[in-house]
Short mmCIF file of N, CA and C in Angstrom, two decimals:
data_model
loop_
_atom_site.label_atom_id
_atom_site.label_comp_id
_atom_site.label_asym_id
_atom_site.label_seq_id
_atom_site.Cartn_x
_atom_site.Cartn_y
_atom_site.Cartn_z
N UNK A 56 23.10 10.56 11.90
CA UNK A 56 21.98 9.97 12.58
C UNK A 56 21.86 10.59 13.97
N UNK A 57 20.55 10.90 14.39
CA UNK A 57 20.60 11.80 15.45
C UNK A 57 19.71 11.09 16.24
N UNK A 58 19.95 10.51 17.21
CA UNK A 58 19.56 9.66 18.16
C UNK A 58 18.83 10.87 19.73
N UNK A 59 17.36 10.82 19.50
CA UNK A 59 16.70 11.77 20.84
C UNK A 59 17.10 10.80 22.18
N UNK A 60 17.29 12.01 23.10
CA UNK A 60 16.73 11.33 24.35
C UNK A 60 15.84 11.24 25.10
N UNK A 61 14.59 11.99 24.41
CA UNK A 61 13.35 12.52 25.07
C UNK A 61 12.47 11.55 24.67
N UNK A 62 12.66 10.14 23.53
CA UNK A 62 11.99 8.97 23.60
C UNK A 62 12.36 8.32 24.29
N UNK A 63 11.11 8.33 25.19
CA UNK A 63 11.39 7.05 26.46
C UNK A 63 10.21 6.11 25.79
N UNK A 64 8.58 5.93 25.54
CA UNK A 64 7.42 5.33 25.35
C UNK A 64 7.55 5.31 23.87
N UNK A 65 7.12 4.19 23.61
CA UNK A 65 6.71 3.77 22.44
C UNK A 65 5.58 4.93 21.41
N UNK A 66 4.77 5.47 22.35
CA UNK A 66 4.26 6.93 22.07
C UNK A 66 5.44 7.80 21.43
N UNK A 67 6.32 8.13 21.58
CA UNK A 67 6.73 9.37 21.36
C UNK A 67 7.53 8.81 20.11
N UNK A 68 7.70 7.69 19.54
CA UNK A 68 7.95 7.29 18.44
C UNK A 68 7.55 8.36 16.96
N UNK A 69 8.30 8.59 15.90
CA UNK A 69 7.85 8.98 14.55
C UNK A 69 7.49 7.91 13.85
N UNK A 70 7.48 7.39 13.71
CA UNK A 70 6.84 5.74 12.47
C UNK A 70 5.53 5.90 12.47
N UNK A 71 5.46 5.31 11.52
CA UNK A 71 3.87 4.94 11.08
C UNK A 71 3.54 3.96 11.63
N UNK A 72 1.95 3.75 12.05
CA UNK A 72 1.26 2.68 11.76
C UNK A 72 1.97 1.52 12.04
N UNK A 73 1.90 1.18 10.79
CA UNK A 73 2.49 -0.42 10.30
C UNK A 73 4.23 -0.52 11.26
N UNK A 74 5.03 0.45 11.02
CA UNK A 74 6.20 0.07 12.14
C UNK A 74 5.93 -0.32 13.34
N UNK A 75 4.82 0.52 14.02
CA UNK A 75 4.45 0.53 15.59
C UNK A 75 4.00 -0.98 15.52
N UNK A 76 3.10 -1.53 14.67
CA UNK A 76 2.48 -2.62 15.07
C UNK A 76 3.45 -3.58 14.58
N UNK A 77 4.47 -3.73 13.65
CA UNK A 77 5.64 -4.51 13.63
C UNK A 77 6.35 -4.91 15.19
N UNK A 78 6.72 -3.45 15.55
CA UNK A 78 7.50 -3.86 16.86
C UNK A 78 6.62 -3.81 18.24
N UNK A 79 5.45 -3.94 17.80
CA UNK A 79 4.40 -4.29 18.94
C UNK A 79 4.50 -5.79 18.92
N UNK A 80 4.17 -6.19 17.89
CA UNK A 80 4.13 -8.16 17.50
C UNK A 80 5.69 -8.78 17.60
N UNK A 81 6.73 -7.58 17.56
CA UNK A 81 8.10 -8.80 17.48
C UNK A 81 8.27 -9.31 18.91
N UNK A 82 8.28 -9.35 20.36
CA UNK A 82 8.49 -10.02 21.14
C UNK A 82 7.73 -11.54 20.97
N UNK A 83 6.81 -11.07 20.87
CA UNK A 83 5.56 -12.47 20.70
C UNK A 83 6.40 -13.07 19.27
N UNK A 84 6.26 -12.77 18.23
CA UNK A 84 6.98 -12.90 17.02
C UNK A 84 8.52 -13.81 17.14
N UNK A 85 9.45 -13.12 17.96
CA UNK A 85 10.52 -13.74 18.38
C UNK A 85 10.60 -15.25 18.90
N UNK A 86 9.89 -14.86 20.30
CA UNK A 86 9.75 -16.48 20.96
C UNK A 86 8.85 -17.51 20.14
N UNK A 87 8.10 -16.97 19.27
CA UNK A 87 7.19 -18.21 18.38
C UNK A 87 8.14 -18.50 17.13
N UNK A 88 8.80 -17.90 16.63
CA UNK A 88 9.93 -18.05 15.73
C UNK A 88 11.38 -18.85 16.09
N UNK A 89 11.61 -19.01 17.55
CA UNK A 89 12.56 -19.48 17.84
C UNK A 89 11.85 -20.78 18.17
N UNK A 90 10.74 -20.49 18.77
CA UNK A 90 10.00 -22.37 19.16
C UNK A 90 9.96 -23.14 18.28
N UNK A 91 9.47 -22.34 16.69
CA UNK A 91 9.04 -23.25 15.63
C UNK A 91 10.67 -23.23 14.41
N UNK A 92 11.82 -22.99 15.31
CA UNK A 92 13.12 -23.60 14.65
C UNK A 92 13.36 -24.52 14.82
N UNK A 93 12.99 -25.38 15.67
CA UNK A 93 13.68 -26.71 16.14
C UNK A 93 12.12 -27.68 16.31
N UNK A 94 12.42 -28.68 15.61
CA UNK A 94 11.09 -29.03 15.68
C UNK A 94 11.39 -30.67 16.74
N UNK A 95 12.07 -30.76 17.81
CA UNK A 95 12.52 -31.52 18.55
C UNK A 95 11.48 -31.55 19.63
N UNK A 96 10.81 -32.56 19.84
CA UNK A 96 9.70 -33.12 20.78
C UNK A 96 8.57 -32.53 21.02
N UNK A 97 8.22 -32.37 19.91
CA UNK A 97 6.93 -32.62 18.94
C UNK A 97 5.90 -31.80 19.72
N UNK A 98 4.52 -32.12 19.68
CA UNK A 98 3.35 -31.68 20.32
C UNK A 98 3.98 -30.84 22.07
N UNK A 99 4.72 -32.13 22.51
CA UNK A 99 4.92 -31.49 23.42
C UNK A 99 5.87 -30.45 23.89
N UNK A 100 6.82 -30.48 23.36
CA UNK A 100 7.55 -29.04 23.41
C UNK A 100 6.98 -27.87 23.20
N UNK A 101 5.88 -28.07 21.64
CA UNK A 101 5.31 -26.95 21.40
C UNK A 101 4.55 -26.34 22.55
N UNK A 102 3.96 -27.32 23.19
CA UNK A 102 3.02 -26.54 24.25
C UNK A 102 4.01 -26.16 25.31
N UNK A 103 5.27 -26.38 25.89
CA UNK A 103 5.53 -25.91 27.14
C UNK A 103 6.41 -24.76 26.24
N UNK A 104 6.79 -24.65 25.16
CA UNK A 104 7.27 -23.34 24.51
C UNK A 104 5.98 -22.39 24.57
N UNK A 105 5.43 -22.81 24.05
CA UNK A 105 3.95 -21.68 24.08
C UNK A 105 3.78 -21.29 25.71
N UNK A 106 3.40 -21.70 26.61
CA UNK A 106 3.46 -21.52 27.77
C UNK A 106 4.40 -20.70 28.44
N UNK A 107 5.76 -20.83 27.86
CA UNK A 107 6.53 -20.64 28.51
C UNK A 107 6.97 -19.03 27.92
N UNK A 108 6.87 -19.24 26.81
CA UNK A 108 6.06 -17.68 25.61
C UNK A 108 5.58 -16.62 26.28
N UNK A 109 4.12 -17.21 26.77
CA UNK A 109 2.61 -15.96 27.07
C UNK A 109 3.45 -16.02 28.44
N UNK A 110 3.67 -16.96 29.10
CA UNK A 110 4.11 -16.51 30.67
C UNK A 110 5.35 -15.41 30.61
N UNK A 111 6.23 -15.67 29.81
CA UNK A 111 7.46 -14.32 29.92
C UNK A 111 7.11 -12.93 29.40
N UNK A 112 6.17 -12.93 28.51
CA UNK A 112 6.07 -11.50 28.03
C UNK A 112 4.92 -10.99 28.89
N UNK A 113 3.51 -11.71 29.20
CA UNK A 113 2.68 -11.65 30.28
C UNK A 113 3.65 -11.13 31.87
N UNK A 114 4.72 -11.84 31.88
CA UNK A 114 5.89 -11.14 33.07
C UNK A 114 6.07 -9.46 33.11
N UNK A 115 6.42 -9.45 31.83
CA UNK A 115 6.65 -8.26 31.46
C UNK A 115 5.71 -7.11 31.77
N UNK A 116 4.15 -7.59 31.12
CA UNK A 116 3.49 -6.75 31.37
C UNK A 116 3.34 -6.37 33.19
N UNK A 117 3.71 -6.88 33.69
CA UNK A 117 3.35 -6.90 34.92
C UNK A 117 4.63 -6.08 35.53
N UNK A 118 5.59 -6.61 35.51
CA UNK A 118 7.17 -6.09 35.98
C UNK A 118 7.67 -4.99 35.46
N UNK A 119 8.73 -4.26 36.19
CA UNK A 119 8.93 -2.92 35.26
C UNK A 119 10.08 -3.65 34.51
N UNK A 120 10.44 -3.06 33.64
CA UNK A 120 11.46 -3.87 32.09
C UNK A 120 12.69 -3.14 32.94
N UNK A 121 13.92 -3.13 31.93
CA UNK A 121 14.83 -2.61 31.98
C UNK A 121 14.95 -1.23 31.60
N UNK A 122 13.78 -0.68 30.96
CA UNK A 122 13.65 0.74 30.54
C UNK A 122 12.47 0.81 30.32
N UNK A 123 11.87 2.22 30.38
CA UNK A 123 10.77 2.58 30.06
C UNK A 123 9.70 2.59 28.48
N UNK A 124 11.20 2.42 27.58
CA UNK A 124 10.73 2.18 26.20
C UNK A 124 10.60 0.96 25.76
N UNK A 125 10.98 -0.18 26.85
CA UNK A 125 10.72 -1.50 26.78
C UNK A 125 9.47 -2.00 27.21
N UNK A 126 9.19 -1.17 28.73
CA UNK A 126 8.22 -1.82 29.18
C UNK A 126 7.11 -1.19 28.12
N UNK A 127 7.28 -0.02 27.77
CA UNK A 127 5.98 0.47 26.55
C UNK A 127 5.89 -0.22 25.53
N UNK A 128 6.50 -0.75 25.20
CA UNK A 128 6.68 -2.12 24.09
C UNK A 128 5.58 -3.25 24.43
N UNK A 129 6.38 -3.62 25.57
CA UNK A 129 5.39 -5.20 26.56
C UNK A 129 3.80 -4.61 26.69
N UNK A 130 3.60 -3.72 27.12
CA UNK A 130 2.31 -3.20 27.81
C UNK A 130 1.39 -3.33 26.34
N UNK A 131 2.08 -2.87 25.24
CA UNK A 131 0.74 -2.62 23.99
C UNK A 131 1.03 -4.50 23.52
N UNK A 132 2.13 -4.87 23.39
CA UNK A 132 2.07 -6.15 23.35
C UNK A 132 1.19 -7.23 24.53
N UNK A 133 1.29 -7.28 25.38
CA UNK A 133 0.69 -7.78 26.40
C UNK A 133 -1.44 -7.29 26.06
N UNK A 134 -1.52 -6.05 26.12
CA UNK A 134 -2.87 -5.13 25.60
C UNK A 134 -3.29 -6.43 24.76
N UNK A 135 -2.62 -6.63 23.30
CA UNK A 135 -3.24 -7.05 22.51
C UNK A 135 -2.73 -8.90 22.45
N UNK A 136 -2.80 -9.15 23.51
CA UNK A 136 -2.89 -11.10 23.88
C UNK A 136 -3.86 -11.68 23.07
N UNK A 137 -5.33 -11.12 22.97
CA UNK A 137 -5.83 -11.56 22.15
C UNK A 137 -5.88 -12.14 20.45
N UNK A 138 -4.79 -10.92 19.80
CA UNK A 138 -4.01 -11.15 18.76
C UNK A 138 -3.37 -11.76 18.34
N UNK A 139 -2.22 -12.72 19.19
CA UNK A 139 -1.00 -13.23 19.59
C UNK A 139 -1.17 -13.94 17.95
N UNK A 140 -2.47 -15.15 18.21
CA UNK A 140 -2.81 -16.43 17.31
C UNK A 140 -2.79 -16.31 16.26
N UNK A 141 -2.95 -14.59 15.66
CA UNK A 141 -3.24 -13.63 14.54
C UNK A 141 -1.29 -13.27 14.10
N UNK A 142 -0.82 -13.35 14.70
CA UNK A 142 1.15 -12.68 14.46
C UNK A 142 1.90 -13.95 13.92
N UNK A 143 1.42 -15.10 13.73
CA UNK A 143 1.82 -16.28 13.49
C UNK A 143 2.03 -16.37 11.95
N UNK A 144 1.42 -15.50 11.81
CA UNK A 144 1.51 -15.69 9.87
C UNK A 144 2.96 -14.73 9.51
N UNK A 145 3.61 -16.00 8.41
CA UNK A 145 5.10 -15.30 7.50
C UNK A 145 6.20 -15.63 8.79
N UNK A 146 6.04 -16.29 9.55
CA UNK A 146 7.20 -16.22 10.72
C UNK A 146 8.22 -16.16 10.21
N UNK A 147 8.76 -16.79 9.27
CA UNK A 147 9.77 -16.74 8.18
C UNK A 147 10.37 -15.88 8.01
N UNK A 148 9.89 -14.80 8.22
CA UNK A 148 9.91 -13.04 7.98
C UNK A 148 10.68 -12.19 9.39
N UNK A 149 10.45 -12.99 9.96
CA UNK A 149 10.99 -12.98 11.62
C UNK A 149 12.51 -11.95 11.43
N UNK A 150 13.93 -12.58 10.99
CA UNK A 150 14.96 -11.68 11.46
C UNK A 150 15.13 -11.19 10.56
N UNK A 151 14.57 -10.77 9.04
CA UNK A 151 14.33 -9.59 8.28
C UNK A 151 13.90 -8.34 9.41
N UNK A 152 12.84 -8.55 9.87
CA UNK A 152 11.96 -7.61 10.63
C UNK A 152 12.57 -7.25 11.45
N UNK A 153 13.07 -8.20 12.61
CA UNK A 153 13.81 -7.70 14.10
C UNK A 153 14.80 -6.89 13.17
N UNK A 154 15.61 -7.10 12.63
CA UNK A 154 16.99 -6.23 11.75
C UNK A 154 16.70 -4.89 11.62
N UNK A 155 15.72 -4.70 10.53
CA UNK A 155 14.59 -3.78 10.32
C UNK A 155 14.26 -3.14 11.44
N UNK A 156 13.29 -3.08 12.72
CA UNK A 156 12.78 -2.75 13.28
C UNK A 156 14.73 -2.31 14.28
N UNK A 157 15.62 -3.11 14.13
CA UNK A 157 16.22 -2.80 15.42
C UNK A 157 17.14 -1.58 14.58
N UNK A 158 17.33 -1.52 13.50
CA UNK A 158 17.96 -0.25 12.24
C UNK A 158 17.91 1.10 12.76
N UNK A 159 16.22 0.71 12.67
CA UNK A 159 15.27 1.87 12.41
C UNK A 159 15.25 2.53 14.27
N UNK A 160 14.90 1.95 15.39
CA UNK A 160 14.93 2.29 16.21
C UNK A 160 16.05 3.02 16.57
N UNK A 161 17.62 2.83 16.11
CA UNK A 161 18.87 3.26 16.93
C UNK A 161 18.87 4.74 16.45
N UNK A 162 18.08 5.37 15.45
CA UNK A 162 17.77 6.62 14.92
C UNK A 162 17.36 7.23 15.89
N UNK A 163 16.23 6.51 16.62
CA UNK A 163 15.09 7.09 17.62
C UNK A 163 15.03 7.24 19.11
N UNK A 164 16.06 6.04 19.41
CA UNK A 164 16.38 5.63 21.10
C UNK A 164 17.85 5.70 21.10
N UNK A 165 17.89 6.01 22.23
CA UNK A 165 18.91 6.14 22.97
C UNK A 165 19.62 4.66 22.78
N UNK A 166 20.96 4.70 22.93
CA UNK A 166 21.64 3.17 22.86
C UNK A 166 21.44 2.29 24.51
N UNK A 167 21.44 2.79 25.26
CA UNK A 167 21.17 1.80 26.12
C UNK A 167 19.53 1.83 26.31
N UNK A 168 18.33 2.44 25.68
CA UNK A 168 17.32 2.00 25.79
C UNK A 168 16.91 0.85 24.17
N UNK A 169 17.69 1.07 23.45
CA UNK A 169 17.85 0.28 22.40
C UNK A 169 18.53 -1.31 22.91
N UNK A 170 19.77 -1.15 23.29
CA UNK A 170 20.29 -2.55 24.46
C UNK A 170 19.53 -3.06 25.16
N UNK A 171 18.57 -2.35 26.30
CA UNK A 171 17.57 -3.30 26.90
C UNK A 171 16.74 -3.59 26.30
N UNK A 172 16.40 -2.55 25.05
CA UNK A 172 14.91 -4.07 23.97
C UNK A 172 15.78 -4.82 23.81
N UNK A 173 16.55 -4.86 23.33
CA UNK A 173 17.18 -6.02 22.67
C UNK A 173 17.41 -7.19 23.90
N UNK A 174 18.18 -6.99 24.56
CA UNK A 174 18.28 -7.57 25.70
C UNK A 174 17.02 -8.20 26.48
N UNK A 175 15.87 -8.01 26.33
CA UNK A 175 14.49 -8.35 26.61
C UNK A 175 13.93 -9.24 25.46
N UNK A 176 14.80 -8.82 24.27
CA UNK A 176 14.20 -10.17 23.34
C UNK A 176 14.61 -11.65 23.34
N UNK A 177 16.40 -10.89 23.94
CA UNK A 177 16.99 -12.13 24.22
C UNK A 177 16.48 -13.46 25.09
N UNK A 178 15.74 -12.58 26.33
CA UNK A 178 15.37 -13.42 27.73
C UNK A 178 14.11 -14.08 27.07
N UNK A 179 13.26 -12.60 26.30
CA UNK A 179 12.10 -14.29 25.75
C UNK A 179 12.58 -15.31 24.84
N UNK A 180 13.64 -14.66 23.65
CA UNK A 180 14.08 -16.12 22.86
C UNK A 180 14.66 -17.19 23.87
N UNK A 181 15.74 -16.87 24.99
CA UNK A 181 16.10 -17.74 25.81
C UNK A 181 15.05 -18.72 26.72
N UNK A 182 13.82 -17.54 27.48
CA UNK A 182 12.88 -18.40 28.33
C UNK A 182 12.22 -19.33 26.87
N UNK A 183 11.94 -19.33 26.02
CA UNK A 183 11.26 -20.63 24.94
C UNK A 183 12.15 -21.34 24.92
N UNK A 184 13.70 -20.83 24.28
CA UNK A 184 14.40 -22.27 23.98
C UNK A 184 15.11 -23.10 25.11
N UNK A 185 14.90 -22.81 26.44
CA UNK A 185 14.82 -23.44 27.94
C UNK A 185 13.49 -24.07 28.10
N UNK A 186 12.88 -23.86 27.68
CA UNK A 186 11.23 -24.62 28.36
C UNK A 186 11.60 -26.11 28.00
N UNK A 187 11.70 -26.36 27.12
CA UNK A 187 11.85 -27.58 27.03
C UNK A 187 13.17 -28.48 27.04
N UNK A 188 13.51 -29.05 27.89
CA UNK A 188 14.75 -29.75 27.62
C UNK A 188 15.61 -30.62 26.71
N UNK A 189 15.41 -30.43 25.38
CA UNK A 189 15.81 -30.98 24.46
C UNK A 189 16.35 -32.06 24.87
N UNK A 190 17.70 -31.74 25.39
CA UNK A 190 18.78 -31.99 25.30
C UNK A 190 19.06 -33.47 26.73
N UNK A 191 18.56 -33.56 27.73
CA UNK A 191 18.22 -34.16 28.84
C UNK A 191 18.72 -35.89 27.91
N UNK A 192 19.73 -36.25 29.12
CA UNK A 192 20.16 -37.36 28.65
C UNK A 192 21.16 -37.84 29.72
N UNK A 193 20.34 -39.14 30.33
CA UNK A 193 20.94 -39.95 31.69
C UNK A 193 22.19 -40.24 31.50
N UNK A 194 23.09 -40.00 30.69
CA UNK A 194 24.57 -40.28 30.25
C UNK A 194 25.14 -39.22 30.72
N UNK A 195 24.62 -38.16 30.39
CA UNK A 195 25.45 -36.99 30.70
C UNK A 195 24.95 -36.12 31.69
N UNK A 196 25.97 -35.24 32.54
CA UNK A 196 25.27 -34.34 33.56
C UNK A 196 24.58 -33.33 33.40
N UNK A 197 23.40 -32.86 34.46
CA UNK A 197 23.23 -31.89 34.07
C UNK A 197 23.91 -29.95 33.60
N UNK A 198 24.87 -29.98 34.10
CA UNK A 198 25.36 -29.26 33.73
C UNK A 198 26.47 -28.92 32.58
N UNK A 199 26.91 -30.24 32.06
CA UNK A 199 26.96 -30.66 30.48
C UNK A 199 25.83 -30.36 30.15
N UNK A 200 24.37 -30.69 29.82
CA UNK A 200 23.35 -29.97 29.51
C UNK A 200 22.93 -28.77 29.19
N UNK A 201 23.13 -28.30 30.61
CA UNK A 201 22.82 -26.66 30.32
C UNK A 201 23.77 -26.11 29.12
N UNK A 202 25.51 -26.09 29.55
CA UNK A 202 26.72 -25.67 28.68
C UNK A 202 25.64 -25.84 27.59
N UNK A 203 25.39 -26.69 27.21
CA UNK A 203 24.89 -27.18 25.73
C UNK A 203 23.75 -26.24 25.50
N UNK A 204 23.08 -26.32 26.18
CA UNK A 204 21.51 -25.31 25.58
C UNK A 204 22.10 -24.26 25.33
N UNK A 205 23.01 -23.52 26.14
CA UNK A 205 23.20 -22.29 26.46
C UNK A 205 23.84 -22.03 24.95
N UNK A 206 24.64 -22.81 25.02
CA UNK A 206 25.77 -22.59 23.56
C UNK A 206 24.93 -22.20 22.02
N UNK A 207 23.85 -23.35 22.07
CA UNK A 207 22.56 -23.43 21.26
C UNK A 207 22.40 -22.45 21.34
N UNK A 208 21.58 -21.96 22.43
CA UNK A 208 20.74 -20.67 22.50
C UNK A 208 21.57 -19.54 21.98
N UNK A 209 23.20 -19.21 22.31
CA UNK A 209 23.69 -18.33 22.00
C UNK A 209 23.39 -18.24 20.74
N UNK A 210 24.06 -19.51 19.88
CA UNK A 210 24.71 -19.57 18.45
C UNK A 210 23.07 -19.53 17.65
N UNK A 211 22.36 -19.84 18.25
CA UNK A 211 20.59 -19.18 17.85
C UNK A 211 20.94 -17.63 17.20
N UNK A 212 21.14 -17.25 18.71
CA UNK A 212 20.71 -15.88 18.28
C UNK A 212 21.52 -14.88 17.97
N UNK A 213 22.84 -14.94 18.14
CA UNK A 213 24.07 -14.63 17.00
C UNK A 213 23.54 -14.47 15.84
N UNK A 214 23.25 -15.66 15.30
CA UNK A 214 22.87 -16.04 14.05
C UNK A 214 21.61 -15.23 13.50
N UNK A 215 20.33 -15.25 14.60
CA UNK A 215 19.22 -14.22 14.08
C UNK A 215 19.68 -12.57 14.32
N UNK A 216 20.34 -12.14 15.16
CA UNK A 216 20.54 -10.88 15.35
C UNK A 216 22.08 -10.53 13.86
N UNK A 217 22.78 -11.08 13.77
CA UNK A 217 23.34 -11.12 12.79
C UNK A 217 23.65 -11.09 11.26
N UNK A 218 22.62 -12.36 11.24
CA UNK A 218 21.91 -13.16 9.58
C UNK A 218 23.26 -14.52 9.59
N UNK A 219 23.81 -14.50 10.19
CA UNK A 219 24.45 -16.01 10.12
C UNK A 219 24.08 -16.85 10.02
N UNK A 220 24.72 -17.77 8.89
CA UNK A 220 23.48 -18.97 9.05
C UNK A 220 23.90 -19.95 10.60
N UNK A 221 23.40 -20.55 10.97
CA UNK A 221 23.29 -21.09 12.54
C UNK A 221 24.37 -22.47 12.48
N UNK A 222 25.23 -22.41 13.06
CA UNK A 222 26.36 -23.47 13.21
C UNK A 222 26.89 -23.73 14.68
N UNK A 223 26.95 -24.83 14.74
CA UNK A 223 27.82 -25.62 16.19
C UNK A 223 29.00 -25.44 16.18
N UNK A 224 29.89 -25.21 15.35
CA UNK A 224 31.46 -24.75 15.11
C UNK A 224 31.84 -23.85 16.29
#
């Protein structure tokens, strides 16, 4: 496997089509897939997950990423906001794809521009499954709390970057 270093932009990619627009939709894809795992406080979670969604990758478009093949990622993602409502279909399909898409990339990118996508998917799965405080409970402190999300959030995405099935153990 012969990994270039002269892909920095999502441009200079070999894939077709259909790959480019796979890993154009997985950031958006990710954080709506991790919102709609936990179906814990209802209407309203959904909306400050959604919010909390368009505001982190909308970040992105704006901020420089951790690499240049990231932020070229955000920018055609961010481009097509209008779409977002349209990427919602098969979510199910979600860490088949990231797997897939993250396979196929380590051919093409460099390993630490491969680490910061990844690492950028993490912060949006993390900024959704933080928006809402599940977990918030006058018994316990907040920082018992956090421990707890955090642990969640890890053992989340272990589990999707992996294929584990998802356990508190």
């Amino acid at each position: 496997m012969t990994v270039s270093q002269n892909i920095i932009r999502i441009e200079d990619l070999s894939f077709d089509d259909e790959f480019i627009k796979s890993l154009v939709r997985l950031p958006y894809r990710i954080g709506f897939w991790l919102s709609q795992s936990d179906q814990t406080g209802g209407d309203q979670s959904d909306e400050l997950e959604q919010a909390a969604l368009e505001s982190v990758i909308l970040s992105y478009g704006e901020d420089v990423c951790k690499s240049e093949f990231t932020q070229s990622v955000m920018e055609q993602t961010v481009a097509q906001y209008d779409d977002w409502e349209k990427w919602v279909e098969n979510i199910e399909n979600v860490p088949r794809e990231c797997e897939s898409i993250i396979y196929h990339l380590s051919s093409e990118i460099s390993p630490k521009a491969l680490n910061d996508f990844k690492a950028s998917l993490f912060e949006i799965a993390e900024t959704v499954a933080l928006a809402y405080r599940e977990l918030e409970d006058k018994e316990t402190n907040f920082l018992d709390n956090l421990y707890t999300q955090i642990r969640i959030t890890q053992k989340k995405w272990d589990a999707f970057m992996k294929r584990y099935e998802f356990s508190l153990d």
